């Protein structure tokens, strides 16, 4: 699947894998393996941003995936995000879509909102918000209409 199809069809909260098509090197080649992992990994889709203008420059749409966190003892020191423009030459695949009834927690309302948590249900989302203070957070439930549209349009994860 192309980057533009991920941008158009994959719902926020999906797990998306990307690949450059090269075979994985053996584990004994640590540097080659580390380089391969930068172009072959997966993450959760947390943001889609449309085309925008910055002065006379027009920036193309993009999407951002949360690949992982680095830290210790329950403290996150670094969040690893990967951003892809729609003209990326990588191949993408939706590995998993958010389940029906799960609840997305966004950092703010609007088109530039970013997914900060995906909870199993509304109660779990509200409990998470109590423990993790985001003053402008909003919650959005994954609806049956959204899940049904994926299946009707042939977008179910393979």
mmCIF file of C-alpha atoms in Angstrom:
data_model
loop_
_atom_site.group_PDB
_atom_site.id
_atom_site.type_symbol
_atom_site.label_atom_id
_atom_site.label_comp_id
_atom_site.label_asym_id
_atom_site.label_seq_id
_atom_site.Cartn_x
_atom_site.Cartn_y
_atom_site.Cartn_z
ATOM 1 C CA UNK A 1 0.000 0.000 0.000
ATOM 2 C CA UNK A 2 1.310 3.484 -0.740
ATOM 3 C CA UNK A 3 1.711 6.309 1.754
ATOM 4 C CA UNK A 4 -1.196 8.168 0.147
ATOM 5 C CA UNK A 5 -3.503 5.167 0.706
ATOM 6 C CA UNK A 6 -2.491 5.001 4.373
ATOM 7 C CA UNK A 7 -3.228 8.720 4.648
ATOM 8 C CA UNK A 8 -6.659 8.361 3.029
ATOM 9 C CA UNK A 9 -7.853 5.008 4.388
ATOM 10 C CA UNK A 10 -6.178 4.035 7.662
ATOM 11 C CA UNK A 11 -7.997 5.273 10.776
ATOM 12 C CA UNK A 12 -6.085 7.039 13.530
ATOM 13 C CA UNK A 13 -4.987 4.415 16.073
ATOM 14 C CA UNK A 14 -4.098 1.771 13.468
ATOM 15 C CA UNK A 15 -0.829 -0.113 13.655
ATOM 16 C CA UNK A 16 0.999 0.513 10.369
ATOM 17 C CA UNK A 17 4.126 -1.290 9.163
ATOM 18 C CA UNK A 18 6.538 0.149 6.630
ATOM 19 C CA UNK A 19 9.232 -1.479 4.519
ATOM 20 C CA UNK A 20 11.760 -0.664 1.839
ATOM 21 C CA UNK A 21 11.546 -4.237 0.532
ATOM 22 C CA UNK A 22 15.078 -5.295 1.433
ATOM 23 C CA UNK A 23 15.596 -8.608 3.255
ATOM 24 C CA UNK A 24 16.411 -8.517 6.966
ATOM 25 C CA UNK A 25 20.148 -8.979 7.600
ATOM 26 C CA UNK A 26 21.312 -11.641 10.074
ATOM 27 C CA UNK A 27 21.399 -10.587 13.741
ATOM 28 C CA UNK A 28 25.183 -10.908 13.879
ATOM 29 C CA UNK A 29 25.476 -7.833 11.623
ATOM 30 C CA UNK A 30 24.403 -5.330 14.273
ATOM 31 C CA UNK A 31 25.055 -2.125 12.294
ATOM 32 C CA UNK A 32 23.373 -3.425 9.139
ATOM 33 C CA UNK A 33 20.421 -4.631 11.199
ATOM 34 C CA UNK A 34 20.067 -1.251 12.933
ATOM 35 C CA UNK A 35 20.134 0.540 9.558
ATOM 36 C CA UNK A 36 17.578 -1.921 8.145
ATOM 37 C CA UNK A 37 15.216 -1.299 11.095
ATOM 38 C CA UNK A 38 14.991 2.419 10.268
ATOM 39 C CA UNK A 39 13.332 1.545 6.943
ATOM 40 C CA UNK A 40 11.461 -1.568 8.124
ATOM 41 C CA UNK A 41 9.395 -1.250 11.276
ATOM 42 C CA UNK A 42 5.908 -0.437 12.532
ATOM 43 C CA UNK A 43 4.087 2.072 14.705
ATOM 44 C CA UNK A 44 0.692 3.436 15.709
ATOM 45 C CA UNK A 45 -0.864 6.077 13.443
ATOM 46 C CA UNK A 46 -1.218 9.138 15.678
ATOM 47 C CA UNK A 47 -1.629 12.075 13.317
ATOM 48 C CA UNK A 48 -2.607 13.080 9.796
ATOM 49 C CA UNK A 49 -1.914 16.588 8.595
ATOM 50 C CA UNK A 50 -3.219 17.977 5.315
ATOM 51 C CA UNK A 51 -1.511 20.296 2.876
ATOM 52 C CA UNK A 52 -0.567 23.637 4.374
ATOM 53 C CA UNK A 53 1.190 26.818 3.306
ATOM 54 C CA UNK A 54 4.082 28.412 5.140
ATOM 55 C CA UNK A 55 4.645 31.730 3.440
ATOM 56 C CA UNK A 56 5.172 31.091 -0.269
ATOM 57 C CA UNK A 57 6.025 27.414 0.348
ATOM 58 C CA UNK A 58 3.394 24.694 0.111
ATOM 59 C CA UNK A 59 4.004 21.637 2.312
ATOM 60 C CA UNK A 60 2.514 18.321 1.237
ATOM 61 C CA UNK A 61 0.260 16.214 3.481
ATOM 62 C CA UNK A 62 1.896 13.759 5.858
ATOM 63 C CA UNK A 63 1.142 11.270 8.602
ATOM 64 C CA UNK A 64 2.983 10.433 11.810
ATOM 65 C CA UNK A 65 3.491 7.042 13.451
ATOM 66 C CA UNK A 66 4.492 6.464 17.087
ATOM 67 C CA UNK A 67 7.172 3.801 16.898
ATOM 68 C CA UNK A 68 8.019 3.474 20.582
ATOM 69 C CA UNK A 69 9.207 5.018 23.834
ATOM 70 C CA UNK A 70 12.564 5.011 25.584
ATOM 71 C CA UNK A 71 12.863 5.333 29.340
ATOM 72 C CA UNK A 72 13.092 3.444 32.596
ATOM 73 C CA UNK A 73 11.054 2.801 35.753
ATOM 74 C CA UNK A 74 7.820 3.938 34.151
ATOM 75 C CA UNK A 75 9.275 7.310 33.070
ATOM 76 C CA UNK A 76 9.307 8.013 29.348
ATOM 77 C CA UNK A 77 12.383 10.023 28.383
ATOM 78 C CA UNK A 78 12.049 9.970 24.588
ATOM 79 C CA UNK A 79 9.127 9.243 22.263
ATOM 80 C CA UNK A 80 10.068 7.924 18.842
ATOM 81 C CA UNK A 81 7.836 9.303 16.077
ATOM 82 C CA UNK A 82 8.269 8.744 12.337
ATOM 83 C CA UNK A 83 6.695 11.145 9.872
ATOM 84 C CA UNK A 84 6.092 10.175 6.246
ATOM 85 C CA UNK A 85 5.109 12.396 3.345
ATOM 86 C CA UNK A 86 2.719 11.068 0.735
ATOM 87 C CA UNK A 87 5.497 10.802 -1.842
ATOM 88 C CA UNK A 88 7.447 8.264 0.260
ATOM 89 C CA UNK A 89 8.803 5.355 -1.767
ATOM 90 C CA UNK A 90 8.316 2.914 1.140
ATOM 91 C CA UNK A 91 5.600 0.249 1.170
ATOM 92 C CA UNK A 92 3.043 0.388 3.979
ATOM 93 C CA UNK A 93 0.589 -2.122 5.431
ATOM 94 C CA UNK A 94 -2.156 -1.789 8.026
ATOM 95 C CA UNK A 95 -1.355 -4.484 10.576
ATOM 96 C CA UNK A 96 -4.189 -3.758 13.016
ATOM 97 C CA UNK A 97 -7.099 -1.326 13.186
ATOM 98 C CA UNK A 98 -8.561 0.075 16.406
ATOM 99 C CA UNK A 99 -11.267 -2.206 17.799
ATOM 100 C CA UNK A 100 -14.932 -1.295 17.872
ATOM 101 C CA UNK A 101 -15.715 0.459 21.154
ATOM 102 C CA UNK A 102 -12.135 1.498 21.828
ATOM 103 C CA UNK A 103 -11.624 5.162 22.641
ATOM 104 C CA UNK A 104 -9.035 7.506 21.170
ATOM 105 C CA UNK A 105 -7.633 10.233 23.418
ATOM 106 C CA UNK A 106 -6.341 13.273 21.511
ATOM 107 C CA UNK A 107 -4.182 16.030 22.971
ATOM 108 C CA UNK A 108 -6.524 18.743 21.636
ATOM 109 C CA UNK A 109 -9.434 19.313 19.300
ATOM 110 C CA UNK A 110 -9.027 20.222 15.645
ATOM 111 C CA UNK A 111 -7.238 19.038 12.546
ATOM 112 C CA UNK A 112 -3.777 19.167 14.153
ATOM 113 C CA UNK A 113 -4.772 16.898 17.061
ATOM 114 C CA UNK A 114 -2.451 14.037 17.937
ATOM 115 C CA UNK A 115 -3.441 10.678 19.411
ATOM 116 C CA UNK A 116 -1.887 10.327 22.857
ATOM 117 C CA UNK A 117 -3.634 7.147 24.041
ATOM 118 C CA UNK A 118 -5.906 4.396 22.744
ATOM 119 C CA UNK A 119 -8.058 2.921 25.515
ATOM 120 C CA UNK A 120 -10.216 -0.212 25.479
ATOM 121 C CA UNK A 121 -13.333 1.736 26.507
ATOM 122 C CA UNK A 122 -14.531 5.146 27.716
ATOM 123 C CA UNK A 123 -14.022 4.341 31.415
ATOM 124 C CA UNK A 124 -10.411 3.295 30.798
ATOM 125 C CA UNK A 125 -9.841 6.492 28.789
ATOM 126 C CA UNK A 126 -11.228 8.657 31.602
ATOM 127 C CA UNK A 127 -9.089 6.846 34.186
ATOM 128 C CA UNK A 128 -6.021 7.353 31.993
ATOM 129 C CA UNK A 129 -6.809 11.059 31.699
ATOM 130 C CA UNK A 130 -7.012 11.364 35.498
ATOM 131 C CA UNK A 131 -3.509 9.857 35.838
ATOM 132 C CA UNK A 132 -2.058 11.745 32.840
ATOM 133 C CA UNK A 133 -3.070 15.371 32.835
ATOM 134 C CA UNK A 134 -3.829 16.838 29.445
ATOM 135 C CA UNK A 135 -5.976 19.933 30.024
ATOM 136 C CA UNK A 136 -7.284 20.185 26.452
ATOM 137 C CA UNK A 137 -7.684 16.469 25.724
ATOM 138 C CA UNK A 138 -10.733 15.141 23.925
ATOM 139 C CA UNK A 139 -11.988 11.572 23.573
ATOM 140 C CA UNK A 140 -13.481 9.935 20.500
ATOM 141 C CA UNK A 141 -14.993 6.460 20.351
ATOM 142 C CA UNK A 142 -14.338 4.096 17.436
ATOM 143 C CA UNK A 143 -17.827 3.612 16.016
ATOM 144 C CA UNK A 144 -19.527 0.711 14.261
ATOM 145 C CA UNK A 145 -19.984 2.914 11.181
ATOM 146 C CA UNK A 146 -16.218 3.404 10.920
ATOM 147 C CA UNK A 147 -15.483 -0.315 11.295
ATOM 148 C CA UNK A 148 -18.265 -1.255 8.852
ATOM 149 C CA UNK A 149 -16.960 1.215 6.258
ATOM 150 C CA UNK A 150 -13.572 -0.479 6.378
ATOM 151 C CA UNK A 151 -15.111 -3.874 5.592
ATOM 152 C CA UNK A 152 -17.576 -2.633 2.941
ATOM 153 C CA UNK A 153 -14.846 -0.732 1.102
ATOM 154 C CA UNK A 154 -12.444 -3.680 1.335
ATOM 155 C CA UNK A 155 -10.082 -2.008 3.749
ATOM 156 C CA UNK A 156 -9.976 -4.725 6.402
ATOM 157 C CA UNK A 157 -6.491 -5.460 7.715
ATOM 158 C CA UNK A 158 -4.981 -8.567 6.193
#
